[in-house]
Amino acid sequence: MKRLKATIAYDGSGFAGYQVQPDSRTVQLELMKVLETIHKGKVVQVVASGRTDAKVHATGQVIHFDTELSIPISGWLKALNVLLPEDVRVHSIEEVDTSFHARYHTTGKTYRYKWDRSQIISPFTRSLMVHIKQPLDVEAMKKASQAIIGTHDFSSFCAANTAVVDKIRTVRRLDFEEHGNELHMVIEGTGFLYNMVRIIAGTLAEVGMGRRKAEELKKIVAAADRDAAGITAPAHGLYLENVMYKS
Amino acid sequence: MKRLKATIAYDGSGFAGYQVQPDSRTVQLELMKVLETIHKGKVVQVVASGRTDAKVHATGQVIHFDTELSIPISGWLKALNVLLPEDVRVHSIEEVDTSFHARYHTTGKTYRYKWDRSQIISPFTRSLMVHIKQPLDVEAMKKASQAIIGTHDFSSFCAANTAVVDKIRTVRRLDFEEHGNELHMVIEGTGFLYNMVRIIAGTLAEVGMGRRKAEELKKIVAAADRDAAGITAPAHGLYLENVMYKS
């Protein structure tokens, strides 16, 4: 038995999210269908670093699965990309130790959140970025983001209905990048609570639009209360970019 | 009565082309539905610079229509973009002389054709560019393109079933642009025959892949025979970028 680790990208627009759920098109189901075909009808379990919600994209999601087949690595890459629908692509695949686990062994993740600041929304990227027409004060957003960086109880930035008890997480990096009309927030941390990146993005966007002051962020973090923070930014601006493991 | 000229963009992915046809989602139909709403049920004819095929995009299609309404120009831009689906956007609108005609008065058009040369197709741009994995000899494509520039009988580059008799057209400019993994062909001419840009793109791509020699292009033009040229490149790589009028 071999364990294979793959890095995959997907356009979340056509999916009800990563994880299998009844009567929905999901990334996991597409992967399982293809692996079942390759394994001549045998069901193969696929484990991802974590789920992503409906409309959320990935450029660097990591999965693992086990196989008894003796297909060379380059053959796996080719076979998966031939059989998968074009909105899911396998970028790399490698054999790993059978002790490797895509979910349990993560040491960090990077997400990217994309805003389109064009005056008129682009018809070509409307499912790939969130359009904000009004000018954003990026310097205020950067200033506000300083309160997020570090180890905190992130209860204010966690969907209220979450069962998780320990809401302490570490944000290692939170940067903004401007690419023409695009504004990206890049956030790296040890792990993220449910909707955490989208609530951070939504709250910082409110600062950018002048609806909140940068100075409020410290209080919002300290409140440890979802109602203290801003809106949950739309799913289609979010990208899972990188998953880290102990090397 | 006022005549309004508008420049519009659309993502062709969700359309059966520009022109109204039964039981299909078309750009013209979306425009007419919105104008009918604005005119409280009165049908308003929309004239475009020309039709575009299913899956073909536009960043600078031009249309005109007539109205009796006294809405200011900025109000028109807002109203149209609020009512239109997000895959069609109006970029600008202006009042023009009632003698202006979006189709009859064109003096030239610019099209762009986009190839994605990534090793693995991007799930995010799969409907916006044509993926060619094998390396393209761009210098050979540039050399071959010299035979296209100028005034020629373009019968070799016209869909065989066209009713048009005069197939003489002038290509004023044919450039290649490289943007990272993207290769763009930009072509400007007085007018284009049916499928002309896509057959030029398909033939030049065959030169790029080494399936034809750059030197063959002169003979292909001279043959004035559709069978002499290469394949019709896929629709989803094509963008109508600019329509020119006498100023």
GROMACS .gro file of C-alpha atoms in nm:
model
  494
    1MET     CA    1   0.000   0.000   0.000
    2LYS     CA    2   0.127   0.344  -0.099
    3ARG     CA    3   0.012   0.680   0.030
    4LEU     CA    4   0.002   0.962  -0.225
    5LYS     CA    5  -0.008   1.334  -0.144
    6ALA     CA    6  -0.141   1.569  -0.410
    7THR     CA    7  -0.166   1.945  -0.440
    8ILE     CA    8  -0.480   2.052  -0.622
    9ALA     CA    9  -0.644   2.370  -0.750
   10TYR     CA   10  -1.013   2.428  -0.808
   11ASP     CA   11  -1.248   2.700  -0.919
   12GLY     CA   12  -1.509   2.692  -0.643
   13SER     CA   13  -1.777   2.858  -0.859
   14GLY     CA   14  -1.932   2.530  -0.969
   15PHE     CA   15  -1.909   2.349  -0.637
   16ALA     CA   16  -2.117   2.326  -0.321
   17GLY     CA   17  -1.782   2.321  -0.138
   18TYR     CA   18  -1.506   2.068  -0.092
   19GLN     CA   19  -1.675   1.807   0.123
   20VAL     CA   20  -1.916   1.540   0.001
   21GLN     CA   21  -2.280   1.614   0.079
   22PRO     CA   22  -2.598   1.463  -0.061
   23ASP     CA   23  -2.720   1.574  -0.405
   24SER     CA   24  -2.445   1.831  -0.450
   25ARG     CA   25  -2.147   1.868  -0.678
   26THR     CA   26  -1.843   1.876  -0.450
   27VAL     CA   27  -1.468   1.860  -0.512
   28GLN     CA   28  -1.426   1.554  -0.289
   29LEU     CA   29  -1.693   1.365  -0.483
   30GLU     CA   30  -1.525   1.445  -0.818
   31LEU     CA   31  -1.193   1.317  -0.678
   32MET     CA   32  -1.354   1.001  -0.537
   33LYS     CA   33  -1.536   0.927  -0.864
   34VAL     CA   34  -1.212   0.950  -1.060
   35LEU     CA   35  -1.016   0.739  -0.810
   36GLU     CA   36  -1.294   0.479  -0.816
   37THR     CA   37  -1.263   0.464  -1.196
   38ILE     CA   38  -0.885   0.426  -1.178
   39HIS     CA   39  -0.925   0.154  -0.911
   40LYS     CA   40  -1.182  -0.032  -1.125
   41GLY     CA   41  -1.479   0.027  -0.897
   42LYS     CA   42  -1.311   0.015  -0.560
   43VAL     CA   43  -1.401   0.311  -0.334
   44VAL     CA   44  -1.094   0.514  -0.232
   45GLN     CA   45  -1.116   0.755   0.060
   46VAL     CA   46  -0.970   1.101   0.006
   47VAL     CA   47  -0.851   1.313   0.298
   48ALA     CA   48  -0.802   1.689   0.251
   49SER     CA   49  -0.623   1.943   0.473
   50GLY     CA   50  -0.968   2.076   0.554
   51ARG     CA   51  -1.297   2.159   0.388
   52THR     CA   52  -1.368   2.474   0.190
   53ASP     CA   53  -1.716   2.627   0.161
   54ALA     CA   54  -1.932   2.663  -0.149
   55LYS     CA   55  -1.779   2.912  -0.401
   56VAL     CA   56  -1.443   2.918  -0.216
   57HIS     CA   57  -1.146   2.850  -0.445
   58ALA     CA   58  -0.817   2.670  -0.392
   59THR     CA   59  -0.482   2.710  -0.560
   60GLY     CA   60  -0.297   2.486  -0.312
   61GLN     CA   61  -0.535   2.246  -0.138
   62VAL     CA   62  -0.359   1.927  -0.022
   63ILE     CA   63  -0.514   1.579  -0.020
   64HIS     CA   64  -0.394   1.227   0.045
   65PHE     CA   65  -0.522   0.884  -0.050
   66ASP     CA   66  -0.396   0.526  -0.042
   67THR     CA   67  -0.354   0.294  -0.336
   68GLU     CA   68  -0.238  -0.059  -0.413
   69LEU     CA   69  -0.183   0.026  -0.780
   70SER     CA   70   0.169   0.041  -0.921
   71ILE     CA   71   0.122   0.343  -1.147
   72PRO     CA   72   0.432   0.567  -1.174
   73ILE     CA   73   0.395   0.920  -1.029
   74SER     CA   74   0.391   1.093  -1.371
   75GLY     CA   75   0.117   0.852  -1.475
   76TRP     CA   76  -0.093   0.952  -1.174
   77LEU     CA   77  -0.066   1.321  -1.260
   78LYS     CA   78  -0.169   1.255  -1.619
   79ALA     CA   79  -0.451   1.012  -1.538
   80LEU     CA   80  -0.607   1.236  -1.274
   81ASN     CA   81  -0.598   1.546  -1.495
   82VAL     CA   82  -0.741   1.357  -1.793
   83LEU     CA   83  -1.029   1.215  -1.588
   84LEU     CA   84  -1.110   1.511  -1.361
   85PRO     CA   85  -1.339   1.793  -1.478
   86GLU     CA   86  -1.145   2.102  -1.589
   87ASP     CA   87  -1.243   2.304  -1.282
   88VAL     CA   88  -1.028   2.074  -1.065
   89ARG     CA   89  -0.661   2.030  -1.152
   90VAL     CA   90  -0.386   1.830  -0.985
   91HIS     CA   91  -0.067   2.037  -0.980
   92SER     CA   92   0.168   1.786  -0.821
   93ILE     CA   93   0.163   1.443  -0.668
   94GLU     CA   94   0.421   1.252  -0.466
   95GLU     CA   95   0.452   0.936  -0.261
   96VAL     CA   96   0.470   1.003   0.112
   97ASP     CA   97   0.522   0.792   0.421
   98THR     CA   98   0.205   0.607   0.521
   99SER     CA   99   0.211   0.799   0.849
  100PHE     CA  100   0.148   1.129   0.661
  101HIS     CA  101  -0.198   1.276   0.718
  102ALA     CA  102  -0.324   1.572   0.510
  103ARG     CA  103  -0.550   1.702   0.786
  104TYR     CA  104  -0.384   1.611   1.117
  105HIS     CA  105  -0.029   1.703   1.024
  106THR     CA  106  -0.080   2.058   0.895
  107THR     CA  107   0.145   2.314   1.062
  108GLY     CA  108  -0.008   2.616   0.892
  109LYS     CA  109  -0.220   2.746   0.606
  110THR     CA  110  -0.215   3.049   0.380
  111TYR     CA  111  -0.534   3.203   0.244
  112ARG     CA  112  -0.573   3.485  -0.007
  113TYR     CA  113  -0.877   3.712  -0.028
  114LYS     CA  114  -0.928   3.909  -0.350
  115TRP     CA  115  -1.116   4.234  -0.404
  116ASP     CA  116  -1.178   4.396  -0.742
  117ARG     CA  117  -1.173   4.774  -0.706
  118SER     CA  118  -1.273   4.852  -1.067
  119GLN     CA  119  -1.537   5.118  -1.114
  120ILE     CA  120  -1.746   4.862  -1.307
  121ILE     CA  121  -1.732   4.494  -1.211
  122SER     CA  122  -1.547   4.280  -1.465
  123PRO     CA  123  -1.776   4.021  -1.626
  124PHE     CA  124  -1.472   3.792  -1.653
  125THR     CA  125  -1.378   3.774  -1.284
  126ARG     CA  126  -1.714   3.821  -1.114
  127SER     CA  127  -1.696   3.474  -0.953
  128LEU     CA  128  -1.325   3.508  -0.871
  129MET     CA  129  -1.309   3.838  -0.679
  130VAL     CA  130  -1.540   4.050  -0.466
  131HIS     CA  131  -1.623   4.382  -0.624
  132ILE     CA  132  -1.602   4.692  -0.403
  133LYS     CA  133  -1.665   5.010  -0.598
  134GLN     CA  134  -1.605   5.264  -0.328
  135PRO     CA  135  -1.241   5.363  -0.263
  136LEU     CA  136  -1.064   5.157   0.006
  137ASP     CA  137  -0.820   5.316   0.250
  138VAL     CA  138  -0.556   5.042   0.230
  139GLU     CA  139  -0.330   5.217   0.484
  140ALA     CA  140  -0.612   5.206   0.743
  141MET     CA  141  -0.666   4.836   0.661
  142LYS     CA  142  -0.295   4.765   0.714
  143LYS     CA  143  -0.299   4.953   1.043
  144ALA     CA  144  -0.609   4.765   1.161
  145SER     CA  145  -0.458   4.431   1.062
  146GLN     CA  146  -0.182   4.472   1.321
  147ALA     CA  147  -0.435   4.382   1.593
  148ILE     CA  148  -0.504   4.051   1.420
  149ILE     CA  149  -0.143   3.934   1.391
  150GLY     CA  150  -0.025   3.717   1.679
  151THR     CA  151  -0.184   3.465   1.916
  152HIS     CA  152  -0.536   3.556   2.025
  153ASP     CA  153  -0.872   3.415   2.120
  154PHE     CA  154  -1.040   3.462   1.781
  155SER     CA  155  -1.400   3.414   1.904
  156SER     CA  156  -1.494   3.750   1.746
  157PHE     CA  157  -1.388   3.610   1.408
  158CYS     CA  158  -1.558   3.272   1.427
  159ALA     CA  159  -1.904   3.179   1.297
  160ALA     CA  160  -2.127   3.182   1.607
  161ASN     CA  161  -2.260   2.829   1.554
  162THR     CA  162  -1.922   2.654   1.578
  163ALA     CA  163  -1.874   2.360   1.811
  164VAL     CA  164  -1.498   2.418   1.852
  165VAL     CA  165  -1.408   2.501   2.212
  166ASP     CA  166  -1.051   2.626   2.188
  167LYS     CA  167  -1.063   2.941   1.981
  168ILE     CA  168  -0.704   3.044   2.033
  169ARG     CA  169  -0.513   3.063   1.706
  170THR     CA  170  -0.194   3.228   1.580
  171VAL     CA  171  -0.190   3.453   1.275
  172ARG     CA  172   0.173   3.461   1.162
  173ARG     CA  173   0.138   3.701   0.870
  174LEU     CA  174  -0.127   3.936   0.730
  175ASP     CA  175  -0.022   4.135   0.424
  176PHE     CA  176  -0.196   4.340   0.161
  177GLU     CA  177  -0.091   4.333  -0.204
  178GLU     CA  178  -0.212   4.572  -0.472
  179HIS     CA  179  -0.212   4.451  -0.830
  180GLY     CA  180  -0.369   4.728  -1.040
  181ASN     CA  181  -0.738   4.729  -0.951
  182GLU     CA  182  -0.702   4.414  -0.742
  183LEU     CA  183  -0.645   4.426  -0.368
  184HIS     CA  184  -0.538   4.099  -0.204
  185MET     CA  185  -0.522   4.014   0.164
  186VAL     CA  186  -0.277   3.731   0.232
  187ILE     CA  187  -0.308   3.567   0.571
  188GLU     CA  188  -0.100   3.285   0.716
  189GLY     CA  189  -0.166   3.111   1.042
  190THR     CA  190  -0.137   2.788   1.236
  191GLY     CA  191  -0.502   2.715   1.175
  192PHE     CA  192  -0.826   2.898   1.119
  193LEU     CA  193  -1.169   2.884   1.281
  194TYR     CA  194  -1.484   2.847   1.073
  195ASN     CA  195  -1.530   3.161   0.856
  196MET     CA  196  -1.233   3.326   1.032
  197VAL     CA  197  -1.061   3.455   0.716
  198ARG     CA  198  -1.388   3.584   0.571
  199ILE     CA  199  -1.485   3.764   0.893
  200ILE     CA  200  -1.138   3.920   0.913
  201ALA     CA  201  -1.167   4.024   0.545
  202GLY     CA  202  -1.517   4.163   0.599
  203THR     CA  203  -1.415   4.359   0.908
  204LEU     CA  204  -1.100   4.501   0.747
  205ALA     CA  205  -1.301   4.596   0.436
  206GLU     CA  206  -1.535   4.793   0.664
  207VAL     CA  207  -1.229   4.976   0.795
  208GLY     CA  208  -1.118   5.038   0.435
  209MET     CA  209  -1.458   5.185   0.352
  210GLY     CA  210  -1.444   5.412   0.658
  211ARG     CA  211  -1.729   5.237   0.838
  212ARG     CA  212  -1.500   5.141   1.128
  213LYS     CA  213  -1.182   5.294   1.263
  214ALA     CA  214  -0.853   5.103   1.252
  215GLU     CA  215  -0.821   5.155   1.628
  216GLU     CA  216  -1.139   4.952   1.691
  217LEU     CA  217  -0.974   4.625   1.594
  218LYS     CA  218  -0.800   4.575   1.928
  219LYS     CA  219  -1.133   4.605   2.108
  220ILE     CA  220  -1.301   4.372   1.861
  221VAL     CA  221  -1.038   4.104   1.925
  222ALA     CA  222  -1.060   4.155   2.302
  223ALA     CA  223  -1.441   4.129   2.301
  224ALA     CA  224  -1.420   3.760   2.201
  225ASP     CA  225  -1.773   3.800   2.064
  226ARG     CA  226  -1.882   3.743   1.704
  227ASP     CA  227  -2.120   4.040   1.723
  228ALA     CA  228  -1.827   4.276   1.781
  229ALA     CA  229  -1.674   4.210   1.438
  230GLY     CA  230  -1.794   4.300   1.089
  231ILE     CA  231  -1.969   4.104   0.818
  232THR     CA  232  -1.854   3.771   0.679
  233ALA     CA  233  -1.705   3.868   0.342
  234PRO     CA  234  -1.848   3.674   0.042
  235ALA     CA  235  -1.711   3.324  -0.023
  236HIS     CA  236  -1.607   3.382  -0.385
  237GLY     CA  237  -1.318   3.615  -0.291
  238LEU     CA  238  -1.143   3.344  -0.086
  239TYR     CA  239  -0.859   3.114  -0.200
  240LEU     CA  240  -0.688   2.839  -0.001
  241GLU     CA  241  -0.336   2.903  -0.129
  242ASN     CA  242  -0.095   2.688   0.066
  243VAL     CA  243  -0.096   2.416   0.330
  244MET     CA  244   0.218   2.365   0.536
  245TYR     CA  245   0.350   2.043   0.690
  246LYS     CA  246   0.657   1.957   0.895
  247SER     CA  247   0.923   1.887   0.636
  248MET     CA  248  -3.582   6.095  -3.023
  249LYS     CA  249  -3.223   6.044  -2.906
  250ARG     CA  250  -2.971   5.788  -3.031
  251LEU     CA  251  -2.739   5.643  -2.768
  252LYS     CA  252  -2.411   5.461  -2.838
  253ALA     CA  253  -2.277   5.228  -2.571
  254THR     CA  254  -1.957   5.029  -2.531
  255ILE     CA  255  -2.018   4.697  -2.361
  256ALA     CA  256  -1.820   4.399  -2.231
  257TYR     CA  257  -1.944   4.045  -2.190
  258ASP     CA  258  -1.816   3.707  -2.081
  259GLY     CA  259  -1.930   3.488  -2.370
  260SER     CA  260  -1.920   3.167  -2.162
  261GLY     CA  261  -2.286   3.180  -2.069
  262PHE     CA  262  -2.420   3.295  -2.405
  263ALA     CA  263  -2.521   3.130  -2.731
  264GLY     CA  264  -2.361   3.433  -2.896
  265TYR     CA  265  -2.455   3.797  -2.939
  266GLN     CA  266  -2.753   3.776  -3.170
  267VAL     CA  267  -3.107   3.682  -3.068
  268GLN     CA  268  -3.207   3.329  -3.162
  269PRO     CA  269  -3.495   3.113  -3.042
  270ASP     CA  270  -3.471   2.945  -2.701
  271SER     CA  271  -3.118   3.067  -2.634
  272ARG     CA  272  -2.957   3.307  -2.391
  273THR     CA  273  -2.798   3.579  -2.603
  274VAL     CA  274  -2.641   3.915  -2.525
  275GLN     CA  275  -2.882   4.101  -2.753
  276LEU     CA  276  -3.181   3.946  -2.578
  277GLU     CA  277  -3.049   4.049  -2.235
  278LEU     CA  278  -3.002   4.405  -2.363
  279MET     CA  279  -3.349   4.414  -2.519
  280LYS     CA  280  -3.515   4.277  -2.205
  281VAL     CA  281  -3.354   4.548  -1.992
  282LEU     CA  282  -3.437   4.826  -2.240
  283GLU     CA  283  -3.796   4.702  -2.253
  284THR     CA  284  -3.814   4.725  -1.873
  285ILE     CA  285  -3.671   5.078  -1.875
  286HIS     CA  286  -3.917   5.176  -2.152
  287LYS     CA  287  -4.211   5.029  -1.956
  288GLY     CA  288  -4.287   4.745  -2.195
  289LYS     CA  289  -4.204   4.910  -2.525
  290VAL     CA  290  -3.972   4.700  -2.744
  291VAL     CA  291  -3.644   4.879  -2.826
  292GLN     CA  292  -3.426   4.757  -3.112
  293VAL     CA  293  -3.056   4.724  -3.040
  294VAL     CA  294  -2.799   4.739  -3.320
  295ALA     CA  295  -2.446   4.606  -3.259
  296SER     CA  296  -2.128   4.652  -3.464
  297GLY     CA  297  -2.165   4.287  -3.554
  298ARG     CA  298  -2.254   3.953  -3.405
  299THR     CA  299  -2.017   3.738  -3.202
  300ASP     CA  300  -2.045   3.359  -3.184
  301ALA     CA  301  -2.128   3.142  -2.885
  302LYS     CA  302  -1.851   3.154  -2.619
  303VAL     CA  303  -1.682   3.454  -2.785
  304HIS     CA  304  -1.614   3.741  -2.545
  305ALA     CA  305  -1.617   4.118  -2.588
  306THR     CA  306  -1.435   4.391  -2.403
  307GLY     CA  307  -1.534   4.665  -2.648
  308GLN     CA  308  -1.849   4.572  -2.842
  309VAL     CA  309  -2.043   4.879  -2.957
  310ILE     CA  310  -2.423   4.903  -2.977
  311HIS     CA  311  -2.674   5.176  -3.047
  312PHE     CA  312  -3.042   5.220  -2.969
  313ASP     CA  313  -3.299   5.498  -2.983
  314THR     CA  314  -3.500   5.633  -2.694
  315GLU     CA  315  -3.763   5.897  -2.621
  316LEU     CA  316  -3.681   5.897  -2.251
  317SER     CA  317  -3.510   6.197  -2.091
  318ILE     CA  318  -3.275   6.009  -1.859
  319PRO     CA  319  -2.934   6.177  -1.812
  320ILE     CA  320  -2.633   5.983  -1.946
  321SER     CA  321  -2.498   5.891  -1.601
  322GLY     CA  322  -2.845   5.759  -1.516
  323TRP     CA  323  -2.839   5.536  -1.824
  324LEU     CA  324  -2.505   5.384  -1.727
  325LYS     CA  325  -2.628   5.314  -1.375
  326ALA     CA  326  -2.970   5.180  -1.476
  327LEU     CA  327  -2.832   4.944  -1.741
  328ASN     CA  328  -2.564   4.803  -1.510
  329VAL     CA  329  -2.813   4.755  -1.226
  330LEU     CA  330  -3.062   4.572  -1.449
  331LEU     CA  331  -2.826   4.369  -1.670
  332PRO     CA  332  -2.687   4.032  -1.555
  333GLU     CA  333  -2.329   4.056  -1.426
  334ASP     CA  334  -2.182   3.887  -1.732
  335VAL     CA  335  -2.275   4.190  -1.944
  336ARG     CA  336  -2.148   4.534  -1.841
  337VAL     CA  337  -2.188   4.874  -2.000
  338HIS     CA  338  -1.857   5.059  -1.985
  339SER     CA  339  -1.961   5.388  -2.139
  340ILE     CA  340  -2.260   5.547  -2.302
  341GLU     CA  341  -2.300   5.870  -2.497
  342GLU     CA  342  -2.554   6.050  -2.709
  343VAL     CA  343  -2.470   6.048  -3.079
  344ASP     CA  344  -2.617   6.199  -3.392
  345THR     CA  345  -2.923   6.007  -3.512
  346SER     CA  346  -2.731   5.932  -3.833
  347PHE     CA  347  -2.480   5.718  -3.639
  348HIS     CA  348  -2.508   5.346  -3.708
  349ALA     CA  349  -2.316   5.092  -3.497
  350ARG     CA  350  -2.292   4.838  -3.781
  351TYR     CA  351  -2.280   5.037  -4.104
  352HIS     CA  352  -2.038   5.307  -3.992
  353THR     CA  353  -1.755   5.092  -3.855
  354THR     CA  354  -1.414   5.176  -4.004
  355GLY     CA  355  -1.227   4.895  -3.831
  356LYS     CA  356  -1.223   4.639  -3.552
  357THR     CA  357  -0.966   4.495  -3.319
  358TYR     CA  358  -0.984   4.137  -3.194
  359ARG     CA  359  -0.764   3.966  -2.938
  360TYR     CA  360  -0.705   3.591  -2.923
  361LYS     CA  361  -0.570   3.445  -2.597
  362TRP     CA  362  -0.375   3.124  -2.543
  363ASP     CA  363  -0.277   2.986  -2.204
  364ARG     CA  364   0.063   2.815  -2.229
  365SER     CA  365   0.067   2.679  -1.871
  366GLN     CA  366   0.177   2.321  -1.827
  367ILE     CA  367  -0.155   2.249  -1.654
  368ILE     CA  368  -0.470   2.436  -1.760
  369SER     CA  369  -0.586   2.690  -1.504
  370PRO     CA  370  -0.931   2.604  -1.362
  371PHE     CA  371  -0.992   2.979  -1.328
  372THR     CA  372  -0.946   3.082  -1.691
  373ARG     CA  373  -1.052   2.769  -1.876
  374SER     CA  374  -1.342   2.950  -2.045
  375LEU     CA  375  -1.136   3.265  -2.109
  376MET     CA  376  -0.827   3.131  -2.290
  377VAL     CA  377  -0.737   2.835  -2.507
  378HIS     CA  378  -0.489   2.602  -2.344
  379ILE     CA  379  -0.195   2.482  -2.553
  380LYS     CA  380   0.046   2.273  -2.352
  381GLN     CA  381   0.314   2.216  -2.612
  382PRO     CA  382   0.572   2.493  -2.657
  383LEU     CA  383   0.487   2.754  -2.922
  384ASP     CA  384   0.752   2.902  -3.150
  385VAL     CA  385   0.633   3.262  -3.124
  386GLU     CA  386   0.902   3.388  -3.362
  387ALA     CA  387   0.776   3.153  -3.632
  388MET     CA  388   0.419   3.274  -3.567
  389LYS     CA  389   0.531   3.636  -3.603
  390LYS     CA  390   0.712   3.556  -3.927
  391ALA     CA  391   0.408   3.372  -4.066
  392SER     CA  392   0.177   3.658  -3.967
  393GLN     CA  393   0.354   3.891  -4.213
  394ALA     CA  394   0.172   3.715  -4.498
  395ILE     CA  395  -0.162   3.804  -4.339
  396ILE     CA  396  -0.099   4.176  -4.297
  397GLY     CA  397  -0.224   4.391  -4.585
  398THR     CA  398  -0.508   4.374  -4.836
  399HIS     CA  399  -0.586   4.023  -4.959
  400ASP     CA  400  -0.862   3.795  -5.075
  401PHE     CA  401  -0.914   3.614  -4.743
  402SER     CA  402  -1.118   3.321  -4.884
  403SER     CA  403  -0.872   3.078  -4.722
  404PHE     CA  404  -0.963   3.228  -4.385
  405CYS     CA  405  -1.340   3.235  -4.420
  406ALA     CA  406  -1.588   2.969  -4.311
  407ALA     CA  407  -1.675   2.778  -4.631
  408ASN     CA  408  -2.052   2.823  -4.594
  409THR     CA  409  -2.048   3.204  -4.606
  410ALA     CA  410  -2.276   3.391  -4.846
  411VAL     CA  411  -2.048   3.698  -4.865
  412VAL     CA  412  -1.914   3.748  -5.218
  413ASP     CA  413  -1.641   4.006  -5.175
  414LYS     CA  414  -1.377   3.842  -4.957
  415ILE     CA  415  -1.115   4.113  -4.991
  416ARG     CA  416  -1.027   4.265  -4.656
  417THR     CA  417  -0.739   4.466  -4.510
  418VAL     CA  418  -0.552   4.356  -4.197
  419ARG     CA  419  -0.384   4.670  -4.068
  420ARG     CA  420  -0.201   4.519  -3.772
  421LEU     CA  421  -0.123   4.172  -3.637
  422ASP     CA  422   0.087   4.163  -3.321
  423PHE     CA  423   0.174   3.907  -3.059
  424GLU     CA  424   0.198   3.991  -2.691
  425GLU     CA  425   0.340   3.765  -2.422
  426HIS     CA  426   0.214   3.812  -2.067
  427GLY     CA  427   0.376   3.537  -1.859
  428ASN     CA  428   0.211   3.213  -1.964
  429GLU     CA  429  -0.039   3.398  -2.180
  430LEU     CA  430   0.015   3.454  -2.550
  431HIS     CA  431  -0.215   3.705  -2.719
  432MET     CA  432  -0.264   3.769  -3.088
  433VAL     CA  433  -0.398   4.119  -3.155
  434ILE     CA  434  -0.540   4.179  -3.499
  435GLU     CA  435  -0.686   4.497  -3.641
  436GLY     CA  436  -0.855   4.529  -3.976
  437THR     CA  437  -1.118   4.710  -4.177
  438GLY     CA  438  -1.356   4.421  -4.134
  439PHE     CA  439  -1.347   4.046  -4.089
  440LEU     CA  440  -1.509   3.755  -4.268
  441TYR     CA  441  -1.700   3.488  -4.076
  442ASN     CA  442  -1.454   3.295  -3.853
  443MET     CA  443  -1.161   3.484  -4.009
  444VAL     CA  444  -0.982   3.568  -3.682
  445ARG     CA  445  -1.028   3.215  -3.549
  446ILE     CA  446  -0.898   3.054  -3.869
  447ILE     CA  447  -0.596   3.290  -3.869
  448ALA     CA  448  -0.537   3.204  -3.499
  449GLY     CA  449  -0.573   2.832  -3.566
  450THR     CA  450  -0.338   2.840  -3.863
  451LEU     CA  451  -0.074   3.048  -3.682
  452ALA     CA  452  -0.098   2.817  -3.379
  453GLU     CA  453  -0.021   2.524  -3.611
  454VAL     CA  454   0.290   2.715  -3.723
  455GLY     CA  455   0.377   2.773  -3.356
  456MET     CA  456   0.347   2.400  -3.284
  457GLY     CA  457   0.570   2.316  -3.584
  458ARG     CA  458   0.290   2.152  -3.783
  459ARG     CA  459   0.325   2.407  -4.064
  460LYS     CA  460   0.615   2.621  -4.178
  461ALA     CA  461   0.598   3.000  -4.156
  462GLU     CA  462   0.677   3.015  -4.529
  463GLU     CA  463   0.354   2.831  -4.615
  464LEU     CA  464   0.137   3.126  -4.519
  465LYS     CA  465   0.189   3.315  -4.847
  466LYS     CA  466   0.070   3.010  -5.042
  467ILE     CA  467  -0.225   2.962  -4.809
  468VAL     CA  468  -0.338   3.322  -4.867
  469ALA     CA  469  -0.286   3.290  -5.244
  470ALA     CA  470  -0.484   2.965  -5.262
  471ALA     CA  471  -0.806   3.152  -5.170
  472ASP     CA  472  -0.940   2.817  -5.052
  473ARG     CA  473  -1.061   2.736  -4.700
  474ASP     CA  474  -0.908   2.389  -4.721
  475ALA     CA  475  -0.560   2.540  -4.758
  476ALA     CA  476  -0.564   2.696  -4.408
  477GLY     CA  477  -0.556   2.537  -4.064
  478ILE     CA  478  -0.823   2.467  -3.807
  479THR     CA  479  -1.073   2.719  -3.673
  480ALA     CA  480  -0.935   2.796  -3.327
  481PRO     CA  481  -1.186   2.751  -3.040
  482ALA     CA  482  -1.435   3.033  -2.978
  483HIS     CA  483  -1.353   3.088  -2.611
  484GLY     CA  484  -1.010   3.238  -2.685
  485LEU     CA  485  -1.157   3.524  -2.888
  486TYR     CA  486  -1.235   3.879  -2.768
  487LEU     CA  487  -1.389   4.165  -2.967
  488GLU     CA  488  -1.176   4.442  -2.822
  489ASN     CA  489  -1.245   4.760  -3.010
  490VAL     CA  490  -1.472   4.895  -3.282
  491MET     CA  491  -1.361   5.201  -3.473
  492TYR     CA  492  -1.576   5.473  -3.631
  493LYS     CA  493  -1.500   5.790  -3.824
  494SER     CA  494  -1.449   6.049  -3.553
   0.00000   0.00000   0.00000
